[in-house]
Amino acid sequence: RRTQTVALRGGHLHAIPAFGRLRLLARIRAALHGACGCCSDLYRGEWHLTAKPSCATISRRYGRLSSWARQDGRPLPKRGSGSPATAVSAFAEGTSTNTAVTATAEDEKTTVDENAPTFGDCGAENQKESVQWAYDKSTKVLTISGNGPMADYEGIDDTDVGTEKDLRPWKPYLDQITEVHIAEGVTAIGNSAFRGMKALKKANIPASIRDLGDYIFRYDEVLEEVIWAEGFEAAETTDVDSNQNVYTGKYLPTSMFDYCYELGNGKELTEWLPKSFEGIGCAAVRGTQFTVDFDHWSNLKYIGAYAFSTMPNLESFTLTDDIKFGLRKNSQVPEGASNAFQGSGLKKLIV
């Protein structure tokens, strides 16, 4: 196998096995995210990757890194740092000026076993045969159908996508699937069901869905369109923050559309999202392109940590006592902070 090299300007070199461009970048991304909840935009090409000096994991693996900068000059959202555990922490930003790191990875072709199955069962435990999957190689559409809940795919981290730890039966086609069609009758979408699918552009969510898992579309970087069934009724979700505060309500689940960079272009969030949702879970729409009309979101009750982080098209937000903020610990604020708008384009805060 070839190796990819991560070179620190401070003088250290670390060779990383070449698991492919996406997985190499995912390793660095996961380290950044896991250390302190840093946000990261990883597009294709060569980057200077950076993080805060307080990130112990990054310092241990790669040395101390600093702020993000793309070599081709393409602008990036501002990066933030940890902040006090108050309501204002939702908007706090910080800077860092330490050593940068460059990571370069070439495109690698993904090979698919010609004998890999194109259909099978994917129902939840003890009812596996209640839901089926089928992949059409000609149309590149993955169809989920049946009557019952999908299986949960627990334990998949960003670095595990496509590896032996990834137990999704459509794993051989992760880099090919361009559309996911979920048929009426499926009642639940499992955790991480469509996570890290780098070719996925379109998906739908039928009215029969009564439960949404976490991380469903996380890091689907070219996902452009998600169609909700008319009259979709959100189910209750429980979000537990880092201080063990429990928030139960009809919230978009944790990281459901996290880092879906192309989702929301030219769209306003409350017009796209079913009216039955009363909040946004932890990092649920982080990094998306939506605008948000907070002034007319009358039933907004909960904003999870990093919920609107790094969203570039936000205008203003009015802070009221009716809205609860979830917290997440990081290396600088062990008691927890919201960072709900960290690194976003929010221009005005009204208290």
Short mmCIF file of the C-alpha atoms (twelve columns), coordinates in Angstrom:
data_MODEL
# 
_entry.id   MODEL 
# 
loop_
_atom_site.group_PDB 
_atom_site.id 
_atom_site.type_symbol 
_atom_site.label_atom_id 
_atom_site.label_alt_id 
_atom_site.label_comp_id 
_atom_site.label_asym_id 
_atom_site.label_seq_id 
_atom_site.Cartn_x 
_atom_site.Cartn_y 
_atom_site.Cartn_z 
_atom_site.pdbx_PDB_model_num 
ATOM 1   C CA . ARG A 1   0.000   0.000   0.000   1 
ATOM 2   C CA . ARG A 2   1.038   3.540   -0.626  1 
ATOM 3   C CA . THR A 3   1.271   5.847   2.332   1 
ATOM 4   C CA . GLN A 4   0.084   9.423   2.661   1 
ATOM 5   C CA . THR A 5   2.255   11.802  4.675   1 
ATOM 6   C CA . VAL A 6   1.077   14.455  7.089   1 
ATOM 7   C CA . ALA A 7   3.913   16.978  7.426   1 
ATOM 8   C CA . LEU A 8   4.141   19.397  10.314  1 
ATOM 9   C CA . ARG A 9   5.914   22.654  9.660   1 
ATOM 10  C CA . GLY A 10  7.347   22.282  13.128  1 
ATOM 11  C CA . GLY A 11  9.515   19.466  11.826  1 
ATOM 12  C CA . HIS A 12  7.645   16.217  12.433  1 
ATOM 13  C CA . LEU A 13  6.436   13.662  9.891   1 
ATOM 14  C CA . HIS A 14  3.761   11.065  10.397  1 
ATOM 15  C CA . ALA A 15  3.012   8.429   7.741   1 
ATOM 16  C CA . ILE A 16  -0.585  7.277   7.662   1 
ATOM 17  C CA . PRO A 17  -1.636  4.084   5.820   1 
ATOM 18  C CA . ALA A 18  -3.400  4.891   2.571   1 
ATOM 19  C CA . PHE A 19  -6.959  3.832   3.286   1 
ATOM 20  C CA . GLY A 20  -8.061  6.154   0.499   1 
ATOM 21  C CA . ARG A 21  -8.436  9.877   0.336   1 
ATOM 22  C CA . LEU A 22  -11.731 10.025  2.191   1 
ATOM 23  C CA . ARG A 23  -10.559 7.858   5.058   1 
ATOM 24  C CA . LEU A 24  -7.254  9.675   5.396   1 
ATOM 25  C CA . LEU A 25  -9.052  12.989  5.697   1 
ATOM 26  C CA . ALA A 26  -11.628 11.396  7.968   1 
ATOM 27  C CA . ARG A 27  -8.874  10.307  10.352  1 
ATOM 28  C CA . ILE A 28  -7.650  13.869  10.695  1 
ATOM 29  C CA . ARG A 29  -11.208 15.156  10.850  1 
ATOM 30  C CA . ALA A 30  -12.169 12.691  13.557  1 
ATOM 31  C CA . ALA A 31  -9.154  13.638  15.643  1 
ATOM 32  C CA . LEU A 32  -10.077 17.298  15.356  1 
ATOM 33  C CA . HIS A 33  -13.698 16.710  16.173  1 
ATOM 34  C CA . GLY A 34  -13.117 14.215  18.931  1 
ATOM 35  C CA . ALA A 35  -10.672 16.367  20.858  1 
ATOM 36  C CA . CYS A 36  -12.830 19.419  21.396  1 
ATOM 37  C CA . GLY A 37  -15.786 19.496  19.085  1 
ATOM 38  C CA . CYS A 38  -13.951 21.627  16.545  1 
ATOM 39  C CA . CYS A 39  -15.817 22.070  13.313  1 
ATOM 40  C CA . SER A 40  -14.104 21.082  10.092  1 
ATOM 41  C CA . ASP A 41  -14.824 21.516  6.420   1 
ATOM 42  C CA . LEU A 42  -12.971 18.889  4.385   1 
ATOM 43  C CA . TYR A 43  -13.376 19.298  0.671   1 
ATOM 44  C CA . ARG A 44  -11.348 17.458  -1.955  1 
ATOM 45  C CA . GLY A 45  -7.851  18.671  -2.644  1 
ATOM 46  C CA . GLU A 46  -4.880  19.860  -0.607  1 
ATOM 47  C CA . TRP A 47  -5.384  21.624  2.691   1 
ATOM 48  C CA . HIS A 48  -3.661  23.273  5.581   1 
ATOM 49  C CA . LEU A 49  -5.454  21.621  8.492   1 
ATOM 50  C CA . THR A 50  -5.550  23.334  11.840  1 
ATOM 51  C CA . ALA A 51  -7.008  23.185  15.315  1 
ATOM 52  C CA . LYS A 52  -6.792  24.839  18.701  1 
ATOM 53  C CA . PRO A 53  -3.630  24.473  20.814  1 
ATOM 54  C CA . SER A 54  -5.763  23.126  23.653  1 
ATOM 55  C CA . CYS A 55  -6.663  20.001  21.699  1 
ATOM 56  C CA . ALA A 56  -4.697  17.355  23.550  1 
ATOM 57  C CA . THR A 57  -5.499  14.637  21.045  1 
ATOM 58  C CA . ILE A 58  -4.189  16.697  18.145  1 
ATOM 59  C CA . SER A 59  -1.070  17.723  20.012  1 
ATOM 60  C CA . ARG A 60  -0.325  14.112  20.847  1 
ATOM 61  C CA . ARG A 61  -0.912  12.770  17.317  1 
ATOM 62  C CA . TYR A 62  0.164   15.536  14.993  1 
ATOM 63  C CA . GLY A 63  1.749   18.284  17.083  1 
ATOM 64  C CA . ARG A 64  0.058   21.607  17.715  1 
ATOM 65  C CA . LEU A 65  -2.035  22.862  14.831  1 
ATOM 66  C CA . SER A 66  -3.732  26.200  14.135  1 
ATOM 67  C CA . SER A 67  -6.567  27.707  12.075  1 
ATOM 68  C CA . TRP A 68  -7.894  26.337  8.781   1 
ATOM 69  C CA . ALA A 69  -6.816  27.753  5.437   1 
ATOM 70  C CA . ARG A 70  -7.422  26.310  2.005   1 
ATOM 71  C CA . GLN A 71  -4.522  26.471  -0.441  1 
ATOM 72  C CA . ASP A 72  -6.652  27.515  -3.421  1 
ATOM 73  C CA . GLY A 73  -7.956  30.541  -1.558  1 
ATOM 74  C CA . ARG A 74  -11.575 29.369  -1.318  1 
ATOM 75  C CA . PRO A 75  -13.116 31.093  1.727   1 
ATOM 76  C CA . LEU A 76  -14.058 29.020  4.744   1 
ATOM 77  C CA . PRO A 77  -16.370 29.729  7.682   1 
ATOM 78  C CA . LYS A 78  -14.660 31.188  10.720  1 
ATOM 79  C CA . ARG A 79  -13.488 28.721  13.333  1 
ATOM 80  C CA . GLY A 80  -14.352 29.131  16.973  1 
ATOM 81  C CA . SER A 81  -12.925 28.057  20.292  1 
ATOM 82  C CA . GLY A 82  -14.430 27.005  23.584  1 
ATOM 83  C CA . SER A 83  -16.425 29.566  25.546  1 
ATOM 84  C CA . PRO A 84  -18.117 30.047  28.934  1 
ATOM 85  C CA . ALA A 85  -21.103 27.868  29.729  1 
ATOM 86  C CA . THR A 86  -23.686 30.635  29.425  1 
ATOM 87  C CA . ALA A 87  -26.307 31.536  26.858  1 
ATOM 88  C CA . VAL A 88  -23.766 33.819  25.216  1 
ATOM 89  C CA . SER A 89  -21.493 30.792  24.742  1 
ATOM 90  C CA . ALA A 90  -23.735 29.877  21.853  1 
ATOM 91  C CA . PHE A 91  -22.197 32.692  19.845  1 
ATOM 92  C CA . ALA A 92  -18.614 32.873  21.133  1 
ATOM 93  C CA . GLU A 93  -15.651 32.587  18.793  1 
ATOM 94  C CA . GLY A 94  -11.916 32.446  19.302  1 
ATOM 95  C CA . THR A 95  -8.690  32.327  17.340  1 
ATOM 96  C CA . SER A 96  -5.477  30.343  17.387  1 
ATOM 97  C CA . THR A 97  -2.061  31.012  15.884  1 
ATOM 98  C CA . ASN A 98  -0.015  27.853  16.207  1 
ATOM 99  C CA . THR A 99  1.776   25.683  13.650  1 
ATOM 100 C CA . ALA A 100 -0.160  24.574  10.539  1 
ATOM 101 C CA . VAL A 101 -0.185  21.101  9.036   1 
ATOM 102 C CA . THR A 102 -0.595  20.149  5.396   1 
ATOM 103 C CA . ALA A 103 -2.377  16.976  4.339   1 
ATOM 104 C CA . THR A 104 -2.396  15.896  0.721   1 
ATOM 105 C CA . ALA A 105 -4.239  12.864  -0.580  1 
ATOM 106 C CA . GLU A 106 -4.725  11.715  -4.164  1 
ATOM 107 C CA . ASP A 107 -7.941  10.330  -5.611  1 
ATOM 108 C CA . GLU A 108 -8.158  6.584   -5.412  1 
ATOM 109 C CA . LYS A 109 -10.617 4.416   -7.331  1 
ATOM 110 C CA . THR A 110 -12.979 2.381   -5.208  1 
ATOM 111 C CA . THR A 111 -13.266 -1.204  -6.315  1 
ATOM 112 C CA . VAL A 112 -16.493 -3.115  -5.761  1 
ATOM 113 C CA . ASP A 113 -16.737 -6.869  -5.498  1 
ATOM 114 C CA . GLU A 114 -18.698 -7.916  -8.570  1 
ATOM 115 C CA . ASN A 115 -20.253 -10.714 -6.530  1 
ATOM 116 C CA . ALA A 116 -21.435 -8.419  -3.729  1 
ATOM 117 C CA . PRO A 117 -25.186 -8.776  -3.137  1 
ATOM 118 C CA . THR A 118 -27.509 -6.032  -4.347  1 
ATOM 119 C CA . PHE A 119 -30.453 -6.825  -2.061  1 
ATOM 120 C CA . GLY A 120 -31.245 -8.316  1.302   1 
ATOM 121 C CA . ASP A 121 -32.836 -7.731  4.713   1 
ATOM 122 C CA . CYS A 122 -32.114 -4.717  6.905   1 
ATOM 123 C CA . GLY A 123 -34.791 -4.783  9.589   1 
ATOM 124 C CA . ALA A 124 -34.223 -4.161  13.282  1 
ATOM 125 C CA . GLU A 125 -33.138 -6.864  15.692  1 
ATOM 126 C CA . ASN A 126 -35.641 -9.728  15.985  1 
ATOM 127 C CA . GLN A 127 -37.522 -8.474  12.919  1 
ATOM 128 C CA . LYS A 128 -34.777 -8.406  10.327  1 
ATOM 129 C CA . GLU A 129 -36.954 -9.680  7.496   1 
ATOM 130 C CA . SER A 130 -39.536 -6.919  7.978   1 
ATOM 131 C CA . VAL A 131 -37.450 -4.414  6.000   1 
ATOM 132 C CA . GLN A 132 -35.483 -5.000  2.793   1 
ATOM 133 C CA . TRP A 133 -32.869 -3.096  0.837   1 
ATOM 134 C CA . ALA A 134 -32.152 -3.199  -2.896  1 
ATOM 135 C CA . TYR A 135 -29.533 -1.379  -4.952  1 
ATOM 136 C CA . ASP A 136 -30.037 -0.753  -8.670  1 
ATOM 137 C CA . LYS A 137 -26.633 -0.481  -10.325 1 
ATOM 138 C CA . SER A 138 -28.076 1.156   -13.435 1 
ATOM 139 C CA . THR A 139 -29.886 3.985   -11.647 1 
ATOM 140 C CA . LYS A 140 -27.614 4.061   -8.560  1 
ATOM 141 C CA . VAL A 141 -30.701 4.195   -6.332  1 
ATOM 142 C CA . LEU A 142 -30.811 2.421   -2.970  1 
ATOM 143 C CA . THR A 143 -34.384 1.485   -2.020  1 
ATOM 144 C CA . ILE A 144 -35.480 0.653   1.525   1 
ATOM 145 C CA . SER A 145 -38.918 -0.978  1.746   1 
ATOM 146 C CA . GLY A 146 -41.067 -3.097  4.024   1 
ATOM 147 C CA . ASN A 147 -43.179 -2.727  7.141   1 
ATOM 148 C CA . GLY A 148 -41.199 -2.039  10.279  1 
ATOM 149 C CA . PRO A 149 -38.049 -0.347  11.614  1 
ATOM 150 C CA . MET A 150 -34.615 -0.421  10.023  1 
ATOM 151 C CA . ALA A 151 -31.652 -1.788  11.934  1 
ATOM 152 C CA . ASP A 152 -29.382 0.533   13.897  1 
ATOM 153 C CA . TYR A 153 -25.754 0.584   12.793  1 
ATOM 154 C CA . GLU A 154 -24.109 1.422   16.086  1 
ATOM 155 C CA . GLY A 155 -20.423 1.961   16.571  1 
ATOM 156 C CA . ILE A 156 -19.640 3.560   13.209  1 
ATOM 157 C CA . ASP A 157 -17.301 6.527   13.573  1 
ATOM 158 C CA . ASP A 158 -16.277 8.745   10.666  1 
ATOM 159 C CA . THR A 159 -13.090 6.725   10.290  1 
ATOM 160 C CA . ASP A 160 -15.016 3.439   10.216  1 
ATOM 161 C CA . VAL A 161 -17.099 4.170   7.115   1 
ATOM 162 C CA . GLY A 162 -16.501 1.389   4.589   1 
ATOM 163 C CA . THR A 163 -14.258 -0.647  6.915   1 
ATOM 164 C CA . GLU A 164 -14.884 -4.032  8.512   1 
ATOM 165 C CA . LYS A 165 -16.581 -2.184  11.400  1 
ATOM 166 C CA . ASP A 166 -19.201 -0.867  8.996   1 
ATOM 167 C CA . LEU A 167 -21.968 -3.497  9.049   1 
ATOM 168 C CA . ARG A 168 -24.358 -1.852  6.611   1 
ATOM 169 C CA . PRO A 169 -25.228 -4.394  3.885   1 
ATOM 170 C CA . TRP A 170 -24.989 -1.728  1.155   1 
ATOM 171 C CA . LYS A 171 -21.410 -0.919  2.209   1 
ATOM 172 C CA . PRO A 172 -19.911 -2.056  -1.157  1 
ATOM 173 C CA . TYR A 173 -21.858 0.707   -2.880  1 
ATOM 174 C CA . LEU A 174 -21.308 3.612   -0.477  1 
ATOM 175 C CA . ASP A 175 -19.315 5.567   -3.061  1 
ATOM 176 C CA . GLN A 176 -21.820 4.894   -5.856  1 
ATOM 177 C CA . ILE A 177 -25.292 5.457   -4.423  1 
ATOM 178 C CA . THR A 178 -26.682 8.811   -5.577  1 
ATOM 179 C CA . GLU A 179 -30.225 8.487   -4.230  1 
ATOM 180 C CA . VAL A 180 -31.910 6.819   -1.271  1 
ATOM 181 C CA . HIS A 181 -35.599 6.060   -1.625  1 
ATOM 182 C CA . ILE A 182 -37.423 4.978   1.534   1 
ATOM 183 C CA . ALA A 183 -40.830 3.480   0.791   1 
ATOM 184 C CA . GLU A 184 -43.974 4.109   2.795   1 
ATOM 185 C CA . GLY A 185 -44.291 1.425   5.460   1 
ATOM 186 C CA . VAL A 186 -40.783 1.734   6.908   1 
ATOM 187 C CA . THR A 187 -41.268 3.036   10.457  1 
ATOM 188 C CA . ALA A 188 -37.758 3.940   11.613  1 
ATOM 189 C CA . ILE A 189 -34.418 4.975   10.089  1 
ATOM 190 C CA . GLY A 190 -31.511 3.469   11.996  1 
ATOM 191 C CA . ASN A 191 -28.501 5.203   13.483  1 
ATOM 192 C CA . SER A 192 -25.832 6.033   10.870  1 
ATOM 193 C CA . ALA A 193 -27.909 4.365   8.152   1 
ATOM 194 C CA . PHE A 194 -26.669 6.567   5.318   1 
ATOM 195 C CA . ARG A 195 -23.632 8.145   6.918   1 
ATOM 196 C CA . GLY A 196 -20.526 9.031   4.915   1 
ATOM 197 C CA . MET A 197 -21.999 8.303   1.483   1 
ATOM 198 C CA . LYS A 198 -19.902 10.613  -0.656  1 
ATOM 199 C CA . ALA A 199 -21.998 10.329  -3.848  1 
ATOM 200 C CA . LEU A 200 -25.450 10.668  -2.246  1 
ATOM 201 C CA . LYS A 201 -27.366 13.666  -3.597  1 
ATOM 202 C CA . LYS A 202 -31.025 12.943  -2.914  1 
ATOM 203 C CA . ALA A 203 -33.137 11.225  -0.253  1 
ATOM 204 C CA . ASN A 204 -36.696 11.167  1.070   1 
ATOM 205 C CA . ILE A 205 -38.369 10.587  4.423   1 
ATOM 206 C CA . PRO A 206 -41.889 9.081   4.224   1 
ATOM 207 C CA . ALA A 207 -44.828 9.827   6.513   1 
ATOM 208 C CA . SER A 208 -44.686 6.318   8.014   1 
ATOM 209 C CA . ILE A 209 -41.420 7.094   9.825   1 
ATOM 210 C CA . ARG A 210 -42.024 7.289   13.577  1 
ATOM 211 C CA . ASP A 211 -38.420 7.214   14.788  1 
ATOM 212 C CA . LEU A 212 -35.261 8.841   13.473  1 
ATOM 213 C CA . GLY A 213 -31.842 7.643   14.589  1 
ATOM 214 C CA . ASP A 214 -28.724 9.722   15.159  1 
ATOM 215 C CA . TYR A 215 -26.052 10.481  12.502  1 
ATOM 216 C CA . ILE A 216 -28.350 9.349   9.668   1 
ATOM 217 C CA . PHE A 217 -26.835 11.541  6.926   1 
ATOM 218 C CA . ARG A 218 -23.698 12.792  8.710   1 
ATOM 219 C CA . TYR A 219 -20.873 13.738  6.327   1 
ATOM 220 C CA . ASP A 220 -22.921 13.231  3.173   1 
ATOM 221 C CA . GLU A 221 -21.028 16.126  1.696   1 
ATOM 222 C CA . VAL A 222 -22.830 16.388  -1.662  1 
ATOM 223 C CA . LEU A 223 -26.363 15.743  -0.396  1 
ATOM 224 C CA . GLU A 224 -28.485 18.456  -1.987  1 
ATOM 225 C CA . GLU A 225 -32.113 17.442  -1.562  1 
ATOM 226 C CA . VAL A 226 -34.102 15.740  1.182   1 
ATOM 227 C CA . ILE A 227 -37.855 15.504  0.661   1 
ATOM 228 C CA . TRP A 228 -40.084 15.173  3.718   1 
ATOM 229 C CA . ALA A 229 -43.524 13.628  3.282   1 
ATOM 230 C CA . GLU A 230 -46.347 16.140  3.462   1 
ATOM 231 C CA . GLY A 231 -47.709 16.302  6.994   1 
ATOM 232 C CA . PHE A 232 -44.725 14.466  8.492   1 
ATOM 233 C CA . GLU A 233 -45.202 14.099  12.240  1 
ATOM 234 C CA . ALA A 234 -41.999 14.292  14.277  1 
ATOM 235 C CA . ALA A 235 -41.542 11.780  17.076  1 
ATOM 236 C CA . GLU A 236 -40.242 12.701  20.508  1 
ATOM 237 C CA . THR A 237 -36.463 12.578  20.885  1 
ATOM 238 C CA . THR A 238 -34.342 12.710  24.022  1 
ATOM 239 C CA . ASP A 239 -31.077 14.640  24.049  1 
ATOM 240 C CA . VAL A 240 -28.777 14.324  27.068  1 
ATOM 241 C CA . ASP A 241 -26.125 17.028  27.319  1 
ATOM 242 C CA . SER A 242 -22.697 16.834  28.929  1 
ATOM 243 C CA . ASN A 243 -24.072 17.910  32.323  1 
ATOM 244 C CA . GLN A 244 -26.654 15.111  32.179  1 
ATOM 245 C CA . ASN A 245 -29.494 17.558  31.565  1 
ATOM 246 C CA . VAL A 246 -32.234 15.715  29.688  1 
ATOM 247 C CA . TYR A 247 -34.249 17.432  26.972  1 
ATOM 248 C CA . THR A 248 -37.210 15.551  25.560  1 
ATOM 249 C CA . GLY A 249 -39.284 16.860  22.685  1 
ATOM 250 C CA . LYS A 250 -39.821 16.814  18.946  1 
ATOM 251 C CA . TYR A 251 -36.273 17.699  17.943  1 
ATOM 252 C CA . LEU A 252 -34.273 16.920  14.837  1 
ATOM 253 C CA . PRO A 253 -31.945 14.151  16.088  1 
ATOM 254 C CA . THR A 254 -28.250 14.471  16.833  1 
ATOM 255 C CA . SER A 255 -26.053 15.051  13.764  1 
ATOM 256 C CA . MET A 256 -28.810 14.028  11.359  1 
ATOM 257 C CA . PHE A 257 -27.552 16.392  8.645   1 
ATOM 258 C CA . ASP A 258 -24.211 17.230  10.249  1 
ATOM 259 C CA . TYR A 259 -21.652 18.452  7.664   1 
ATOM 260 C CA . CYS A 260 -24.035 18.100  4.716   1 
ATOM 261 C CA . TYR A 261 -22.336 21.061  3.067   1 
ATOM 262 C CA . GLU A 262 -24.556 21.286  -0.020  1 
ATOM 263 C CA . LEU A 263 -27.892 20.893  1.760   1 
ATOM 264 C CA . GLY A 264 -30.084 23.983  2.067   1 
ATOM 265 C CA . ASN A 265 -28.780 26.109  -0.785  1 
ATOM 266 C CA . GLY A 266 -31.417 28.770  -1.458  1 
ATOM 267 C CA . LYS A 267 -33.759 27.366  1.214   1 
ATOM 268 C CA . GLU A 268 -35.104 28.645  4.520   1 
ATOM 269 C CA . LEU A 269 -34.948 25.999  7.252   1 
ATOM 270 C CA . THR A 270 -38.431 26.412  8.741   1 
ATOM 271 C CA . GLU A 271 -40.018 26.215  5.275   1 
ATOM 272 C CA . TRP A 272 -38.148 22.963  4.529   1 
ATOM 273 C CA . LEU A 273 -38.434 21.323  7.945   1 
ATOM 274 C CA . PRO A 274 -41.834 19.840  8.898   1 
ATOM 275 C CA . LYS A 275 -43.781 22.143  11.230  1 
ATOM 276 C CA . SER A 276 -44.018 19.431  13.872  1 
ATOM 277 C CA . PHE A 277 -40.338 19.838  14.828  1 
ATOM 278 C CA . GLU A 278 -39.859 22.022  17.913  1 
ATOM 279 C CA . GLY A 279 -36.087 22.132  18.033  1 
ATOM 280 C CA . ILE A 280 -32.710 21.153  16.620  1 
ATOM 281 C CA . GLY A 281 -30.612 18.497  18.343  1 
ATOM 282 C CA . CYS A 282 -26.856 18.539  18.813  1 
ATOM 283 C CA . ALA A 283 -25.103 19.472  15.523  1 
ATOM 284 C CA . ALA A 284 -28.189 18.382  13.570  1 
ATOM 285 C CA . VAL A 285 -27.764 20.933  10.757  1 
ATOM 286 C CA . ARG A 286 -24.179 22.037  11.379  1 
ATOM 287 C CA . GLY A 287 -22.384 23.243  8.276   1 
ATOM 288 C CA . THR A 288 -25.480 23.329  6.045   1 
ATOM 289 C CA . GLN A 289 -26.441 26.233  3.766   1 
ATOM 290 C CA . PHE A 290 -29.918 27.038  5.101   1 
ATOM 291 C CA . THR A 291 -31.069 30.477  6.092   1 
ATOM 292 C CA . VAL A 292 -33.187 30.492  9.268   1 
ATOM 293 C CA . ASP A 293 -36.091 32.841  10.056  1 
ATOM 294 C CA . PHE A 294 -35.904 32.553  13.832  1 
ATOM 295 C CA . ASP A 295 -38.404 35.403  14.347  1 
ATOM 296 C CA . HIS A 296 -41.193 33.337  12.803  1 
ATOM 297 C CA . TRP A 297 -40.218 29.986  14.332  1 
ATOM 298 C CA . SER A 298 -42.916 30.231  16.976  1 
ATOM 299 C CA . ASN A 299 -42.632 26.688  18.362  1 
ATOM 300 C CA . LEU A 300 -38.829 26.612  18.729  1 
ATOM 301 C CA . LYS A 301 -38.112 25.262  22.216  1 
ATOM 302 C CA . TYR A 302 -34.676 23.663  22.131  1 
ATOM 303 C CA . ILE A 303 -31.309 24.311  20.479  1 
ATOM 304 C CA . GLY A 304 -28.688 21.607  20.971  1 
ATOM 305 C CA . ALA A 305 -24.941 22.192  21.217  1 
ATOM 306 C CA . TYR A 306 -23.362 23.094  17.863  1 
ATOM 307 C CA . ALA A 307 -26.846 22.987  16.303  1 
ATOM 308 C CA . PHE A 308 -26.283 25.877  13.867  1 
ATOM 309 C CA . SER A 309 -22.490 25.955  14.012  1 
ATOM 310 C CA . THR A 310 -20.604 26.999  10.844  1 
ATOM 311 C CA . MET A 311 -23.810 27.772  8.946   1 
ATOM 312 C CA . PRO A 312 -22.747 30.744  6.783   1 
ATOM 313 C CA . ASN A 313 -26.170 32.170  5.887   1 
ATOM 314 C CA . LEU A 314 -27.632 33.124  9.271   1 
ATOM 315 C CA . GLU A 315 -28.802 36.689  9.884   1 
ATOM 316 C CA . SER A 316 -30.185 37.314  13.374  1 
ATOM 317 C CA . PHE A 317 -31.387 35.529  16.494  1 
ATOM 318 C CA . THR A 318 -33.466 36.734  19.448  1 
ATOM 319 C CA . LEU A 319 -32.601 35.049  22.735  1 
ATOM 320 C CA . THR A 320 -35.642 34.359  24.949  1 
ATOM 321 C CA . ASP A 321 -36.301 32.452  28.154  1 
ATOM 322 C CA . ASP A 322 -38.532 30.047  26.247  1 
ATOM 323 C CA . ILE A 323 -35.598 28.442  24.407  1 
ATOM 324 C CA . LYS A 324 -33.364 25.923  26.164  1 
ATOM 325 C CA . PHE A 325 -29.756 25.358  25.116  1 
ATOM 326 C CA . GLY A 326 -28.018 21.991  25.365  1 
ATOM 327 C CA . LEU A 327 -24.380 21.930  26.473  1 
ATOM 328 C CA . ARG A 328 -21.334 19.904  25.457  1 
ATOM 329 C CA . LYS A 329 -18.021 19.691  27.276  1 
ATOM 330 C CA . ASN A 330 -14.769 20.548  25.544  1 
ATOM 331 C CA . SER A 331 -11.151 20.841  26.572  1 
ATOM 332 C CA . GLN A 332 -11.458 24.519  27.521  1 
ATOM 333 C CA . VAL A 333 -14.864 24.409  29.208  1 
ATOM 334 C CA . PRO A 334 -15.196 21.128  31.127  1 
ATOM 335 C CA . GLU A 335 -18.536 22.201  32.610  1 
ATOM 336 C CA . GLY A 336 -20.005 22.465  29.116  1 
ATOM 337 C CA . ALA A 337 -20.852 25.140  26.570  1 
ATOM 338 C CA . SER A 338 -23.495 25.573  23.901  1 
ATOM 339 C CA . ASN A 339 -21.520 26.813  20.886  1 
ATOM 340 C CA . ALA A 340 -24.805 26.591  18.979  1 
ATOM 341 C CA . PHE A 341 -23.797 29.385  16.600  1 
ATOM 342 C CA . GLN A 342 -20.028 28.974  16.787  1 
ATOM 343 C CA . GLY A 343 -18.292 29.888  13.536  1 
ATOM 344 C CA . SER A 344 -21.577 30.747  11.831  1 
ATOM 345 C CA . GLY A 345 -22.385 33.831  9.763   1 
ATOM 346 C CA . LEU A 346 -24.830 35.164  12.385  1 
ATOM 347 C CA . LYS A 347 -24.834 38.961  12.141  1 
ATOM 348 C CA . LYS A 348 -27.153 40.063  14.948  1 
ATOM 349 C CA . LEU A 349 -28.026 38.832  18.442  1 
ATOM 350 C CA . ILE A 350 -30.968 40.361  20.319  1 
ATOM 351 C CA . VAL A 351 -31.158 39.693  24.066  1 
# 
